[in-house]
mmCIF file of C-alpha atoms in Angstrom:
data_model
loop_
_atom_site.group_PDB
_atom_site.id
_atom_site.type_symbol
_atom_site.label_atom_id
_atom_site.label_comp_id
_atom_site.label_asym_id
_atom_site.label_seq_id
_atom_site.Cartn_x
_atom_site.Cartn_y
_atom_site.Cartn_z
ATOM 1 C CA MET A 1 -1.237 46.569 -17.903
ATOM 2 C CA LEU A 2 1.948 45.666 -16.146
ATOM 3 C CA ASP A 3 4.195 48.400 -17.494
ATOM 4 C CA GLY A 4 5.713 50.513 -14.644
ATOM 5 C CA LYS A 5 4.359 48.190 -11.846
ATOM 6 C CA LYS A 6 6.952 47.477 -8.911
ATOM 7 C CA ILE A 7 7.022 43.676 -8.079
ATOM 8 C CA ILE A 8 8.895 42.296 -5.033
ATOM 9 C CA LEU A 9 9.646 38.827 -6.054
ATOM 10 C CA GLY A 10 10.345 36.519 -3.169
ATOM 11 C CA ILE A 11 12.069 33.201 -3.827
ATOM 12 C CA THR A 12 12.226 30.263 -1.372
ATOM 13 C CA GLY A 13 14.225 27.072 -1.201
ATOM 14 C CA SER A 14 12.368 24.941 -3.746
ATOM 15 C CA ILE A 15 13.494 22.985 -6.731
ATOM 16 C CA ALA A 16 10.774 25.257 -8.514
ATOM 17 C CA ALA A 17 13.147 28.161 -7.876
ATOM 18 C CA TYR A 18 14.574 27.894 -11.542
ATOM 19 C CA LYS A 19 11.114 29.114 -12.734
ATOM 20 C CA ALA A 20 11.719 32.305 -10.855
ATOM 21 C CA ALA A 21 14.392 33.216 -13.335
ATOM 22 C CA PHE A 22 11.826 32.854 -16.235
ATOM 23 C CA LEU A 23 9.268 34.580 -14.263
ATOM 24 C CA CYS A 24 11.564 37.502 -13.513
ATOM 25 C CA ARG A 25 12.439 37.775 -17.229
ATOM 26 C CA LEU A 26 8.705 37.971 -18.254
ATOM 27 C CA LEU A 27 8.056 40.662 -15.616
ATOM 28 C CA ILE A 28 10.966 42.828 -16.952
ATOM 29 C CA LYS A 29 9.897 42.286 -20.460
ATOM 30 C CA SER A 30 6.341 43.450 -19.410
ATOM 31 C CA GLY A 31 7.861 46.691 -18.217
ATOM 32 C CA CYS A 32 7.811 45.694 -14.488
ATOM 33 C CA LYS A 33 10.540 47.009 -12.049
ATOM 34 C CA VAL A 34 11.651 43.961 -9.924
ATOM 35 C CA ARG A 35 13.413 43.526 -6.732
ATOM 36 C CA VAL A 36 14.324 40.055 -5.496
ATOM 37 C CA VAL A 37 14.399 38.830 -2.003
ATOM 38 C CA MET A 38 15.508 35.283 -1.429
ATOM 39 C CA THR A 39 15.579 33.087 1.700
ATOM 40 C CA PRO A 40 18.967 31.717 2.600
ATOM 41 C CA SER A 41 18.008 28.218 1.413
ATOM 42 C CA ALA A 42 16.939 29.586 -1.935
ATOM 43 C CA VAL A 43 20.526 30.186 -2.911
ATOM 44 C CA ASP A 44 21.110 26.391 -2.917
ATOM 45 C CA PHE A 45 18.772 26.196 -5.906
ATOM 46 C CA ILE A 46 19.507 29.403 -7.856
ATOM 47 C CA SER A 47 22.176 31.864 -7.978
ATOM 48 C CA PRO A 48 21.688 35.374 -6.661
ATOM 49 C CA LEU A 49 23.834 36.489 -9.590
ATOM 50 C CA THR A 50 21.418 35.107 -11.950
ATOM 51 C CA MET A 51 18.498 36.991 -10.281
ATOM 52 C CA SER A 52 20.491 40.128 -10.019
ATOM 53 C CA THR A 53 21.567 40.064 -13.660
ATOM 54 C CA LEU A 54 17.883 39.338 -14.742
ATOM 55 C CA SER A 55 16.263 41.910 -12.457
ATOM 56 C CA GLY A 56 18.941 44.574 -12.875
ATOM 57 C CA ASN A 57 18.972 45.127 -9.126
ATOM 58 C CA ASP A 58 20.821 43.774 -6.082
ATOM 59 C CA VAL A 59 19.329 40.735 -4.512
ATOM 60 C CA PHE A 60 18.476 40.819 -0.770
ATOM 61 C CA ILE A 61 19.051 37.647 1.277
ATOM 62 C CA ASP A 62 20.001 38.625 4.840
ATOM 63 C CA ILE A 63 18.897 41.325 7.258
ATOM 64 C CA SER A 64 22.431 42.468 7.273
ATOM 65 C CA ASP A 65 25.143 42.133 4.663
ATOM 66 C CA GLY A 66 28.202 43.151 6.522
ATOM 67 C CA ASP A 67 28.262 46.867 5.374
ATOM 68 C CA GLY A 68 24.829 47.585 6.985
ATOM 69 C CA TRP A 69 21.278 46.402 7.346
ATOM 70 C CA ASN A 70 18.847 46.054 4.575
ATOM 71 C CA ASN A 71 15.692 47.808 5.369
ATOM 72 C CA HIS A 72 12.768 45.346 5.159
ATOM 73 C CA VAL A 73 10.258 48.123 5.993
ATOM 74 C CA GLU A 74 11.388 50.230 3.130
ATOM 75 C CA LEU A 75 11.465 47.367 0.756
ATOM 76 C CA GLY A 76 7.912 46.280 1.945
ATOM 77 C CA LEU A 77 6.495 49.645 1.285
ATOM 78 C CA TRP A 78 8.128 49.845 -2.305
ATOM 79 C CA GLY A 79 6.203 47.226 -4.157
ATOM 80 C CA ASP A 80 2.789 47.340 -5.881
ATOM 81 C CA VAL A 81 2.697 43.607 -5.362
ATOM 82 C CA PHE A 82 4.765 41.213 -3.261
ATOM 83 C CA LEU A 83 4.902 37.935 -5.111
ATOM 84 C CA VAL A 84 6.391 34.889 -3.457
ATOM 85 C CA ALA A 85 7.068 32.350 -6.184
ATOM 86 C CA PRO A 86 7.981 29.666 -5.404
ATOM 87 C CA CYS A 87 6.644 29.487 -1.862
ATOM 88 C CA THR A 88 7.600 26.222 0.187
ATOM 89 C CA ALA A 89 5.502 24.708 2.857
ATOM 90 C CA SER A 90 8.072 26.052 5.362
ATOM 91 C CA THR A 91 7.681 29.788 4.283
ATOM 92 C CA LEU A 92 3.970 29.302 3.985
ATOM 93 C CA ALA A 93 3.808 28.276 7.601
ATOM 94 C CA LYS A 94 6.145 31.067 8.678
ATOM 95 C CA MET A 95 4.127 33.744 6.786
ATOM 96 C CA ALA A 96 0.850 32.328 8.344
ATOM 97 C CA SER A 97 2.326 32.300 11.908
ATOM 98 C CA GLY A 98 4.338 35.494 11.632
ATOM 99 C CA ILE A 99 7.686 33.746 12.298
ATOM 100 C CA SER A 100 10.107 36.410 11.091
ATOM 101 C CA ASP A 101 13.471 34.466 11.024
ATOM 102 C CA ASN A 102 14.513 35.664 7.516
ATOM 103 C CA LEU A 103 14.288 38.802 5.504
ATOM 104 C CA LEU A 104 11.648 37.549 3.122
ATOM 105 C CA VAL A 105 9.251 36.963 5.956
ATOM 106 C CA ALA A 106 10.271 40.330 7.539
ATOM 107 C CA CYS A 107 9.443 41.990 4.250
ATOM 108 C CA TYR A 108 6.082 40.267 4.109
ATOM 109 C CA LEU A 109 5.108 41.385 7.523
ATOM 110 C CA SER A 110 5.965 44.870 6.587
ATOM 111 C CA ALA A 111 4.324 45.021 3.175
ATOM 112 C CA LYS A 112 1.413 47.295 2.650
ATOM 113 C CA CYS A 113 0.746 46.172 -0.870
ATOM 114 C CA PRO A 114 -1.281 43.067 -2.052
ATOM 115 C CA VAL A 115 0.590 39.822 -1.358
ATOM 116 C CA MET A 116 0.385 36.895 -3.792
ATOM 117 C CA VAL A 117 1.748 33.362 -3.104
ATOM 118 C CA ALA A 118 2.612 30.624 -5.636
ATOM 119 C CA PRO A 119 2.942 27.478 -3.472
ATOM 120 C CA ALA A 120 5.402 24.843 -4.734
ATOM 121 C CA MET A 121 5.723 21.371 -2.849
ATOM 122 C CA ASP A 122 5.184 17.654 -3.109
ATOM 123 C CA LEU A 123 1.637 16.186 -3.356
ATOM 124 C CA ASP A 124 1.576 14.891 0.200
ATOM 125 C CA MET A 125 2.756 18.123 1.637
ATOM 126 C CA TRP A 126 0.220 20.185 -0.368
ATOM 127 C CA LYS A 127 -2.622 17.844 0.755
ATOM 128 C CA HIS A 128 -1.573 17.863 4.550
ATOM 129 C CA PRO A 129 -4.109 19.543 6.761
ATOM 130 C CA SER A 130 -1.564 21.851 8.311
ATOM 131 C CA THR A 131 -0.686 23.142 4.854
ATOM 132 C CA GLN A 132 -4.252 23.562 3.950
ATOM 133 C CA ASN A 133 -4.944 25.312 7.282
ATOM 134 C CA ASN A 134 -1.958 27.665 6.458
ATOM 135 C CA ILE A 135 -3.340 28.514 3.171
ATOM 136 C CA LYS A 136 -6.742 29.484 4.839
ATOM 137 C CA LEU A 137 -5.047 31.486 7.331
ATOM 138 C CA LEU A 138 -3.187 33.496 4.636
ATOM 139 C CA GLN A 139 -6.391 33.906 2.675
ATOM 140 C CA SER A 140 -8.049 35.282 5.895
ATOM 141 C CA TYR A 141 -5.222 37.825 5.968
ATOM 142 C CA GLU A 142 -6.468 39.002 2.528
ATOM 143 C CA ASN A 143 -3.379 37.413 0.697
ATOM 144 C CA PHE A 144 -3.962 35.983 -2.723
ATOM 145 C CA ILE A 145 -3.061 32.280 -3.325
ATOM 146 C CA ILE A 146 -2.191 31.512 -7.022
ATOM 147 C CA PRO A 147 -3.526 27.910 -7.726
ATOM 148 C CA VAL A 148 -0.924 25.163 -7.788
ATOM 149 C CA GLY A 149 -0.422 23.143 -11.114
ATOM 150 C CA ILE A 150 -0.876 19.445 -11.649
ATOM 151 C CA GLY A 151 1.765 17.281 -12.983
ATOM 152 C CA PHE A 152 5.059 15.540 -12.393
ATOM 153 C CA LEU A 153 6.609 16.392 -9.088
ATOM 154 C CA ALA A 154 10.343 16.330 -7.903
ATOM 155 C CA SER A 155 9.489 13.294 -5.823
ATOM 156 C CA GLY A 156 8.526 11.242 -8.757
ATOM 157 C CA LEU A 157 4.820 11.495 -7.854
ATOM 158 C CA GLU A 158 2.221 13.066 -10.164
ATOM 159 C CA GLY A 159 -0.561 15.365 -8.841
ATOM 160 C CA GLU A 160 -1.078 18.820 -7.274
ATOM 161 C CA GLY A 161 1.684 20.800 -5.893
ATOM 162 C CA ARG A 162 3.585 22.158 -8.780
ATOM 163 C CA MET A 163 4.189 25.946 -8.831
ATOM 164 C CA ALA A 164 2.218 27.661 -11.539
ATOM 165 C CA GLU A 165 3.952 28.273 -14.641
ATOM 166 C CA PRO A 166 5.468 31.739 -15.139
ATOM 167 C CA GLU A 167 3.247 32.469 -18.052
ATOM 168 C CA ASP A 168 0.194 31.608 -15.897
ATOM 169 C CA ILE A 169 1.402 33.899 -12.943
ATOM 170 C CA LEU A 170 1.928 36.759 -15.582
ATOM 171 C CA THR A 171 -1.716 36.300 -16.626
ATOM 172 C CA TYR A 172 -2.823 36.330 -12.960
ATOM 173 C CA LEU A 173 -1.038 39.556 -12.464
ATOM 174 C CA ASN A 174 -2.495 41.132 -15.614
ATOM 175 C CA ILE A 175 -5.939 40.207 -14.396
ATOM 176 C CA PHE A 176 -5.305 41.549 -10.951
ATOM 177 C CA PHE A 177 -4.026 44.838 -12.207
ATOM 178 C CA SER A 178 -6.872 45.219 -14.773
ATOM 179 C CA LYS A 179 -9.397 44.671 -11.863
ATOM 180 C CA ALA A 180 -7.583 47.400 -9.987
ATOM 181 C CA GLU A 181 -9.039 49.952 -12.408
ATOM 182 C CA ASP A 182 -12.233 48.398 -13.724
ATOM 183 C CA ILE A 183 -14.506 50.717 -11.745
ATOM 184 C CA LYS A 184 -12.083 53.648 -11.769
ATOM 185 C CA GLY A 185 -13.870 57.028 -11.786
ATOM 186 C CA LYS A 186 -17.232 55.567 -10.537
ATOM 187 C CA HIS A 187 -18.717 56.916 -7.353
ATOM 188 C CA VAL A 188 -20.060 53.932 -5.185
ATOM 189 C CA LEU A 189 -22.485 54.472 -2.387
ATOM 190 C CA ILE A 190 -22.583 51.535 0.078
ATOM 191 C CA THR A 191 -24.598 50.970 3.247
ATOM 192 C CA ALA A 192 -23.428 48.541 6.007
ATOM 193 C CA GLY A 193 -24.240 47.244 9.444
ATOM 194 C CA PRO A 194 -27.323 47.482 11.655
ATOM 195 C CA THR A 195 -29.533 50.436 12.498
ATOM 196 C CA TYR A 196 -30.499 51.017 16.075
ATOM 197 C CA GLU A 197 -34.059 52.277 16.806
ATOM 198 C CA ALA A 198 -34.276 53.940 20.216
ATOM 199 C CA ILE A 199 -36.830 52.825 22.802
ATOM 200 C CA ASP A 200 -35.237 55.281 25.498
ATOM 201 C CA PRO A 201 -31.876 56.668 26.053
ATOM 202 C CA VAL A 202 -30.461 53.318 27.081
ATOM 203 C CA ARG A 203 -32.381 50.696 25.012
ATOM 204 C CA PHE A 204 -32.995 50.134 21.309
ATOM 205 C CA ILE A 205 -34.231 47.677 18.757
ATOM 206 C CA GLY A 206 -31.577 46.329 16.561
ATOM 207 C CA ASN A 207 -30.198 43.241 14.897
ATOM 208 C CA ARG A 208 -27.066 41.092 14.768
ATOM 209 C CA SER A 209 -25.452 42.513 11.506
ATOM 210 C CA SER A 210 -21.705 42.995 12.081
ATOM 211 C CA GLY A 211 -21.267 45.044 8.982
ATOM 212 C CA LYS A 212 -18.335 42.932 7.670
ATOM 213 C CA MET A 213 -20.099 42.259 4.315
ATOM 214 C CA GLY A 214 -20.607 45.985 3.596
ATOM 215 C CA TYR A 215 -17.168 47.034 4.662
ATOM 216 C CA SER A 216 -15.673 44.194 2.568
ATOM 217 C CA ILE A 217 -17.574 45.480 -0.444
ATOM 218 C CA ALA A 218 -16.375 49.069 0.246
ATOM 219 C CA LYS A 219 -12.865 47.783 0.314
ATOM 220 C CA GLU A 220 -13.155 45.843 -2.724
ATOM 221 C CA CYS A 221 -14.633 48.836 -4.609
ATOM 222 C CA LYS A 222 -11.835 51.170 -3.301
ATOM 223 C CA ALA A 223 -9.179 48.695 -4.375
ATOM 224 C CA ARG A 224 -10.678 48.627 -8.011
ATOM 225 C CA GLY A 225 -10.436 52.439 -8.335
ATOM 226 C CA ALA A 226 -13.818 53.666 -7.161
ATOM 227 C CA GLN A 227 -14.531 56.733 -5.230
ATOM 228 C CA VAL A 228 -16.316 55.178 -2.230
ATOM 229 C CA THR A 229 -18.833 56.630 0.311
ATOM 230 C CA LEU A 230 -19.753 54.057 3.062
ATOM 231 C CA VAL A 231 -22.818 54.835 5.203
ATOM 232 C CA SER A 232 -22.334 52.735 8.331
ATOM 233 C CA GLY A 233 -24.563 51.819 11.144
ATOM 234 C CA PRO A 234 -23.266 51.058 14.555
ATOM 235 C CA VAL A 235 -20.384 48.546 14.197
ATOM 236 C CA SER A 236 -17.518 47.228 16.455
ATOM 237 C CA SER A 237 -14.624 49.654 16.693
ATOM 238 C CA ASP A 238 -12.393 46.649 15.336
ATOM 239 C CA LEU A 239 -13.958 46.974 11.955
ATOM 240 C CA LYS A 240 -12.090 49.694 10.067
ATOM 241 C CA ALA A 241 -12.654 51.131 6.723
ATOM 242 C CA ASP A 242 -9.660 51.508 4.372
ATOM 243 C CA ASP A 243 -7.895 54.923 3.935
ATOM 244 C CA GLY A 244 -9.500 56.860 1.209
ATOM 245 C CA ILE A 245 -13.015 55.674 1.916
ATOM 246 C CA GLU A 246 -15.452 58.319 3.058
ATOM 247 C CA VAL A 247 -17.399 56.964 6.183
ATOM 248 C CA VAL A 248 -20.664 58.552 7.350
ATOM 249 C CA ARG A 249 -21.746 57.084 10.642
ATOM 250 C CA VAL A 250 -25.438 56.792 11.645
ATOM 251 C CA GLN A 251 -27.621 55.110 14.025
ATOM 252 C CA SER A 252 -31.270 54.924 12.914
ATOM 253 C CA ALA A 253 -32.929 53.967 9.685
ATOM 254 C CA GLU A 254 -34.002 57.541 9.423
ATOM 255 C CA GLU A 255 -30.514 58.883 9.705
ATOM 256 C CA MET A 256 -29.262 56.181 7.241
ATOM 257 C CA TYR A 257 -31.795 57.309 4.638
ATOM 258 C CA HIS A 258 -31.036 61.004 4.983
ATOM 259 C CA ALA A 259 -27.273 60.180 4.611
ATOM 260 C CA CYS A 260 -27.904 58.040 1.495
ATOM 261 C CA ASP A 261 -30.241 60.547 0.036
ATOM 262 C CA GLN A 262 -27.340 63.224 0.273
ATOM 263 C CA PHE A 263 -25.089 61.323 -1.940
ATOM 264 C CA PHE A 264 -27.610 59.299 -4.102
ATOM 265 C CA GLU A 265 -27.925 61.875 -6.876
ATOM 266 C CA ASN A 266 -24.296 61.728 -7.815
ATOM 267 C CA ALA A 267 -23.637 57.905 -7.139
ATOM 268 C CA ASP A 268 -22.995 55.737 -10.247
ATOM 269 C CA ILE A 269 -23.550 52.572 -8.385
ATOM 270 C CA VAL A 270 -25.486 51.991 -5.100
ATOM 271 C CA ILE A 271 -25.110 48.874 -2.939
ATOM 272 C CA LEU A 272 -27.362 48.523 0.206
ATOM 273 C CA ALA A 273 -25.780 45.890 2.265
ATOM 274 C CA ALA A 274 -27.057 47.253 5.668
ATOM 275 C CA ALA A 275 -29.477 45.333 7.763
ATOM 276 C CA VAL A 276 -31.957 48.150 8.386
ATOM 277 C CA ALA A 277 -34.610 47.674 11.080
ATOM 278 C CA ASP A 278 -38.057 47.289 9.640
ATOM 279 C CA TYR A 279 -39.713 48.838 12.714
ATOM 280 C CA ARG A 280 -39.236 51.491 15.417
ATOM 281 C CA PRO A 281 -40.911 52.422 18.639
ATOM 282 C CA ALA A 282 -43.750 54.839 17.798
ATOM 283 C CA GLU A 283 -42.726 56.896 20.791
ATOM 284 C CA VAL A 284 -39.246 57.301 22.365
ATOM 285 C CA ALA A 285 -38.973 57.834 26.139
ATOM 286 C CA LEU A 286 -36.905 60.857 27.050
ATOM 287 C CA GLN A 287 -35.844 58.997 30.457
ATOM 288 C CA LYS A 288 -34.805 55.487 30.911
ATOM 289 C CA ILE A 289 -37.940 53.241 31.365
ATOM 290 C CA LYS A 290 -37.918 51.787 34.949
ATOM 291 C CA LYS A 291 -38.807 48.091 35.445
ATOM 292 C CA SER A 292 -42.236 47.848 37.014
ATOM 293 C CA ASP A 293 -44.964 45.600 35.792
ATOM 294 C CA ASP A 294 -44.332 42.013 34.677
ATOM 295 C CA GLU A 295 -45.184 43.005 31.056
ATOM 296 C CA MET A 296 -44.484 45.919 28.899
ATOM 297 C CA GLN A 297 -45.978 46.737 25.634
ATOM 298 C CA ILE A 298 -44.115 48.872 23.025
ATOM 299 C CA SER A 299 -46.138 50.124 20.009
ATOM 300 C CA LEU A 300 -44.114 49.968 16.692
ATOM 301 C CA LYS A 301 -44.402 51.608 13.371
ATOM 302 C CA LYS A 302 -42.397 51.131 10.190
ATOM 303 C CA THR A 303 -39.313 52.584 9.562
ATOM 304 C CA ILE A 304 -38.642 54.132 5.976
ATOM 305 C CA ASP A 305 -37.973 51.682 3.262
ATOM 306 C CA ILE A 306 -34.590 52.949 2.074
ATOM 307 C CA ALA A 307 -34.356 50.587 -0.958
ATOM 308 C CA ALA A 308 -37.781 51.227 -2.143
ATOM 309 C CA THR A 309 -37.503 55.138 -1.516
ATOM 310 C CA LEU A 310 -34.218 55.409 -3.393
ATOM 311 C CA GLY A 311 -35.302 52.799 -6.043
ATOM 312 C CA ALA A 312 -38.264 55.017 -6.957
ATOM 313 C CA LYS A 313 -35.702 57.940 -7.776
ATOM 314 C CA LYS A 314 -33.308 55.706 -9.530
ATOM 315 C CA LYS A 315 -31.915 57.145 -12.751
ATOM 316 C CA THR A 316 -31.292 55.077 -15.907
ATOM 317 C CA ASN A 317 -27.606 55.295 -15.622
ATOM 318 C CA GLN A 318 -27.389 54.213 -11.997
ATOM 319 C CA ILE A 319 -26.701 50.613 -10.897
ATOM 320 C CA PHE A 320 -28.680 49.651 -7.956
ATOM 321 C CA ILE A 321 -27.957 46.575 -5.835
ATOM 322 C CA GLY A 322 -29.696 45.216 -2.651
ATOM 323 C CA PHE A 323 -29.385 42.425 -0.234
ATOM 324 C CA ALA A 324 -31.971 39.927 1.130
ATOM 325 C CA LEU A 325 -31.382 37.694 4.118
ATOM 326 C CA GLU A 326 -34.235 35.117 4.262
ATOM 327 C CA THR A 327 -35.108 31.990 6.234
ATOM 328 C CA ASN A 328 -37.664 30.409 4.056
ATOM 329 C CA ASP A 329 -38.913 30.498 0.530
ATOM 330 C CA GLU A 330 -35.809 32.477 -0.327
ATOM 331 C CA ILE A 331 -35.843 32.637 -4.037
ATOM 332 C CA ASN A 332 -39.419 33.724 -4.144
ATOM 333 C CA HIS A 333 -39.075 36.416 -1.372
ATOM 334 C CA ALA A 334 -35.841 37.776 -2.975
ATOM 335 C CA THR A 335 -37.338 37.862 -6.459
ATOM 336 C CA LYS A 336 -40.259 39.951 -5.218
ATOM 337 C CA LYS A 337 -37.898 42.408 -3.510
ATOM 338 C CA LEU A 338 -35.778 42.606 -6.623
ATOM 339 C CA HIS A 339 -38.768 44.027 -8.744
ATOM 340 C CA LYS A 340 -40.597 45.933 -5.841
ATOM 341 C CA LYS A 341 -37.528 47.951 -5.095
ATOM 342 C CA ASN A 342 -36.285 48.562 -8.716
ATOM 343 C CA LEU A 343 -33.065 46.792 -8.084
ATOM 344 C CA ASP A 344 -30.644 45.617 -10.911
ATOM 345 C CA PHE A 345 -29.677 42.642 -8.963
ATOM 346 C CA ILE A 346 -30.115 41.322 -5.392
ATOM 347 C CA VAL A 347 -27.541 39.308 -3.321
ATOM 348 C CA LEU A 348 -29.554 36.577 -1.370
ATOM 349 C CA ASN A 349 -28.228 34.684 1.638
ATOM 350 C CA THR A 350 -30.089 32.510 4.070
ATOM 351 C CA LEU A 351 -29.565 31.668 7.629
ATOM 352 C CA ASN A 352 -30.274 27.953 6.626
ATOM 353 C CA ASP A 353 -26.804 27.863 5.059
ATOM 354 C CA LYS A 354 -24.107 27.084 7.735
ATOM 355 C CA GLY A 355 -21.469 29.740 7.829
ATOM 356 C CA ALA A 356 -23.741 32.504 6.166
ATOM 357 C CA GLY A 357 -25.502 35.379 7.767
ATOM 358 C CA PHE A 358 -24.624 37.607 10.616
ATOM 359 C CA GLN A 359 -21.476 37.882 12.754
ATOM 360 C CA VAL A 360 -19.313 35.346 10.895
ATOM 361 C CA ASP A 361 -16.415 35.806 8.423
ATOM 362 C CA THR A 362 -17.894 33.723 5.644
ATOM 363 C CA ASN A 363 -20.906 33.996 3.448
ATOM 364 C CA LYS A 364 -22.851 31.900 0.835
ATOM 365 C CA ILE A 365 -24.727 33.880 -1.679
ATOM 366 C CA THR A 366 -27.080 33.675 -4.766
ATOM 367 C CA ILE A 367 -27.396 36.545 -7.151
ATOM 368 C CA LEU A 368 -30.690 37.217 -8.896
ATOM 369 C CA ASP A 369 -30.835 39.987 -11.498
ATOM 370 C CA ASN A 370 -33.339 41.796 -13.493
ATOM 371 C CA LYS A 371 -32.402 39.886 -16.665
ATOM 372 C CA GLY A 372 -33.676 36.746 -15.302
ATOM 373 C CA MET A 373 -30.426 35.274 -14.365
ATOM 374 C CA THR A 374 -29.731 33.236 -11.042
ATOM 375 C CA THR A 375 -26.092 32.545 -10.119
ATOM 376 C CA ALA A 376 -25.197 30.619 -7.047
ATOM 377 C CA TYR A 377 -21.821 30.669 -5.217
ATOM 378 C CA ASP A 378 -20.085 28.395 -2.751
ATOM 379 C CA LEU A 379 -19.405 29.283 0.824
ATOM 380 C CA LYS A 380 -16.527 31.707 0.793
ATOM 381 C CA SER A 381 -14.832 34.390 2.959
ATOM 382 C CA LYS A 382 -16.669 37.732 2.847
ATOM 383 C CA THR A 383 -13.609 39.152 1.255
ATOM 384 C CA GLU A 384 -14.040 36.646 -1.591
ATOM 385 C CA VAL A 385 -17.808 37.305 -1.773
ATOM 386 C CA ALA A 386 -17.134 40.992 -2.140
ATOM 387 C CA GLN A 387 -15.013 40.232 -5.137
ATOM 388 C CA ASP A 388 -17.661 38.011 -6.655
ATOM 389 C CA ILE A 389 -20.237 40.690 -6.184
ATOM 390 C CA VAL A 390 -18.108 43.356 -7.777
ATOM 391 C CA ASP A 391 -17.105 40.867 -10.432
ATOM 392 C CA TYR A 392 -20.764 40.372 -11.388
ATOM 393 C CA LEU A 393 -21.443 44.155 -11.305
ATOM 394 C CA VAL A 394 -18.572 44.634 -13.825
ATOM 395 C CA ILE A 395 -19.226 41.752 -16.174
ATOM 396 C CA HIS A 396 -22.971 42.052 -16.419
ATOM 397 C CA TYR A 397 -23.844 45.771 -15.895
ATOM 398 C CA LEU A 398 -20.897 48.132 -16.443
ATOM 399 C CA PRO A 399 -20.275 47.533 -20.176
ATOM 400 C CA ALA A 400 -23.763 48.601 -20.900
ATOM 401 C CA ASN A 401 -23.381 51.890 -19.023
ATOM 402 C CA GLU A 402 -20.074 52.914 -20.649
#
């Protein structure tokens, strides 16, 4: 799985830097191409000559080396993964804050590839709130944190803070790259965001959906090798889809249905994450409605039920996934929706859970499937929730369809 992968190995000034030599050797033996970037303080712990010999390439330490400058942008674009191992508390903070006072952080800020961090520090440093906040910041930037080990530390204490062992990091990389292809060749149709149902040319009926969950799922599917079509309701201009994702923009439930119907026949996986309005005005005024009486009544009628309509046409080889946002009797309502709309599994969240729902960066979900399984997850970032949803899809449904 690692053969031919290009790894930028960042090394910082930690006693655990000696492990970087073993890690580099394991990467080379696995067929990786490795380029090493070291912070100036890292050279106090391990020789650049050692790392150059093991990697087979020059080691980069400073922005300039006397003969010219080392192009951090070019280096940051070269790798398939930027792996910082070990990563000290100091470098962790600089990465989180964008303090580019050395070549390693400059490469990090230029990197377009996934970034993985293997922290290494003393127990109290690891537990300190500032370190934990920096970890959360890096995760919010969609960087991957390799869990620290537990054991004897350089200070003589015992506990969390050890850099993960090189063999464990290699396993982590293998799992990461295997995921990068686990839905390769599949066409995934995803809906995201709200729908707006016009009252007049100015006003509409809508909801507070930001679209972040659907966009995160689209990004995760694309990263794992799928062809992705994203049908998006109106979302903030700040919310962007990754390059390579086909985006179809719509406004109303009717428009969203017709866009989905266009791609449904050839979709292998359908994930309906949009918050579609249940009702729309029976009549839409052609001109802006002027304020007159103290009261105004608007007659509503149901919008098309996209999930039920597509579910009725679902083929045996398609995987069909829906969402349910509930406020009461959550499991019962989600279970009914699961069966009524012919879903393979449904992702349930509730506004009763703090940090879940609309217009936030986190979510807390429970997955209910048509095999009778119920799986609850902790509160996580929507990026991590997207990973959990696609993991569930791959583990429980894809093998049966191969």
